Amino acid sequence: MAHHMGWRGRALAVLLALTVGCGGSPERTLNDCEYAETVRTAFQGFSHSLTAAGLQLSIAGPAATTEQRAAAARALDELDVELGRLLDDLRRLRIGGDLQPVNAALVATLEDMRRQLPALKQAAVAGDSERVDEVLERISRDAEVRLERLNREQPQVASRLEACR
């Protein structure tokens, strides 16, 4: 089980790290710190659902009961709902300048994750821990690649957003 938690923990850490670089009112363009605060706030429900789904996935292995696997499926459904809310919130943000590619990369990363949730749910319901790990590894790897690219392409934005903490 510890091996399985490694990828889950890593995926969770990568996705929660997204909240650091990510603030205001829909009527005007947000500045850096308003963008950062708005995104941090928007991530709260998603982060809670991500943690709950990770816990349920750690239980839903080959020896899990039908109810434990169903609980994992429900947790992933809730994660999907929260992810949809988060994506809607991010898409509605009014931002300008070099924050636009940052937000676009964040949205694209989360959309990719969302597209992989059905495969993750199917593996969890089947009790297929190996497949769960494969999907989580792919989610984690894809997010890391996007974030590393973003940091290379927009280092000044990352520094400004980090200063807003």
mmCIF file of N, CA and C in Angstrom, residues 72-73 76 116-129 131-132:
data_model
loop_
_atom_site.group_PDB
_atom_site.id
_atom_site.type_symbol
_atom_site.label_atom_id
_atom_site.label_comp_id
_atom_site.label_asym_id
_atom_site.label_seq_id
_atom_site.Cartn_x
_atom_site.Cartn_y
_atom_site.Cartn_z
ATOM 1 N N ALA A 72 -15.070 5.158 -2.945
ATOM 2 C CA ALA A 72 -14.042 5.763 -3.797
ATOM 3 C C ALA A 72 -14.686 6.395 -5.030
ATOM 4 N N ALA A 73 -15.659 5.706 -5.615
ATOM 5 C CA ALA A 73 -16.357 6.239 -6.793
ATOM 6 C C ALA A 73 -17.090 7.531 -6.439
ATOM 7 N N LEU A 76 -14.617 10.340 -6.057
ATOM 8 C CA LEU A 76 -14.150 10.810 -7.364
ATOM 9 C C LEU A 76 -15.228 11.617 -8.081
ATOM 10 N N GLN A 116 -9.083 12.536 -17.140
ATOM 11 C CA GLN A 116 -8.579 11.236 -16.704
ATOM 12 C C GLN A 116 -9.360 10.655 -15.523
ATOM 13 N N LEU A 117 -10.267 11.423 -14.957
ATOM 14 C CA LEU A 117 -11.046 10.934 -13.815
ATOM 15 C C LEU A 117 -11.901 9.707 -14.135
ATOM 16 N N PRO A 118 -12.545 9.606 -15.308
ATOM 17 C CA PRO A 118 -13.331 8.391 -15.579
ATOM 18 C C PRO A 118 -12.484 7.116 -15.540
ATOM 19 N N ALA A 119 -11.278 7.160 -16.086
ATOM 20 C CA ALA A 119 -10.397 5.984 -16.048
ATOM 21 C C ALA A 119 -9.982 5.676 -14.614
ATOM 22 N N LEU A 120 -9.758 6.712 -13.830
ATOM 23 C CA LEU A 120 -9.397 6.530 -12.428
ATOM 24 C C LEU A 120 -10.551 5.899 -11.656
ATOM 25 N N LYS A 121 -11.750 6.381 -11.902
ATOM 26 C CA LYS A 121 -12.940 5.839 -11.238
ATOM 27 C C LYS A 121 -13.157 4.383 -11.629
ATOM 28 N N GLN A 122 -13.031 4.082 -12.907
ATOM 29 C CA GLN A 122 -13.221 2.706 -13.375
ATOM 30 C C GLN A 122 -12.218 1.768 -12.699
ATOM 31 N N ALA A 123 -10.974 2.186 -12.600
ATOM 32 C CA ALA A 123 -9.957 1.358 -11.953
ATOM 33 C C ALA A 123 -10.248 1.182 -10.466
ATOM 34 N N ALA A 124 -10.695 2.241 -9.803
ATOM 35 C CA ALA A 124 -11.000 2.158 -8.369
ATOM 36 C C ALA A 124 -12.170 1.224 -8.111
ATOM 37 N N VAL A 125 -13.214 1.329 -8.920
ATOM 38 C CA VAL A 125 -14.394 0.474 -8.752
ATOM 39 C C VAL A 125 -14.029 -0.991 -8.988
ATOM 40 N N ALA A 126 -13.098 -1.220 -9.909
ATOM 41 C CA ALA A 126 -12.656 -2.587 -10.200
ATOM 42 C C ALA A 126 -11.653 -3.096 -9.166
ATOM 43 N N GLY A 127 -11.178 -2.225 -8.285
ATOM 44 C CA GLY A 127 -10.176 -2.629 -7.307
ATOM 45 C C GLY A 127 -8.808 -2.837 -7.933
ATOM 46 N N ASP A 128 -8.564 -2.202 -9.070
ATOM 47 C CA ASP A 128 -7.326 -2.366 -9.828
ATOM 48 C C ASP A 128 -6.303 -1.311 -9.391
ATOM 49 N N SER A 129 -5.586 -1.620 -8.320
ATOM 50 C CA SER A 129 -4.619 -0.667 -7.766
ATOM 51 C C SER A 129 -3.519 -0.316 -8.756
ATOM 52 N N ARG A 131 -3.730 -0.102 -12.016
ATOM 53 C CA ARG A 131 -4.272 0.868 -12.980
ATOM 54 C C ARG A 131 -4.485 2.234 -12.311
ATOM 55 N N VAL A 132 -4.949 2.229 -11.064
ATOM 56 C CA VAL A 132 -5.090 3.486 -10.319
ATOM 57 C C VAL A 132 -3.741 4.197 -10.281
#
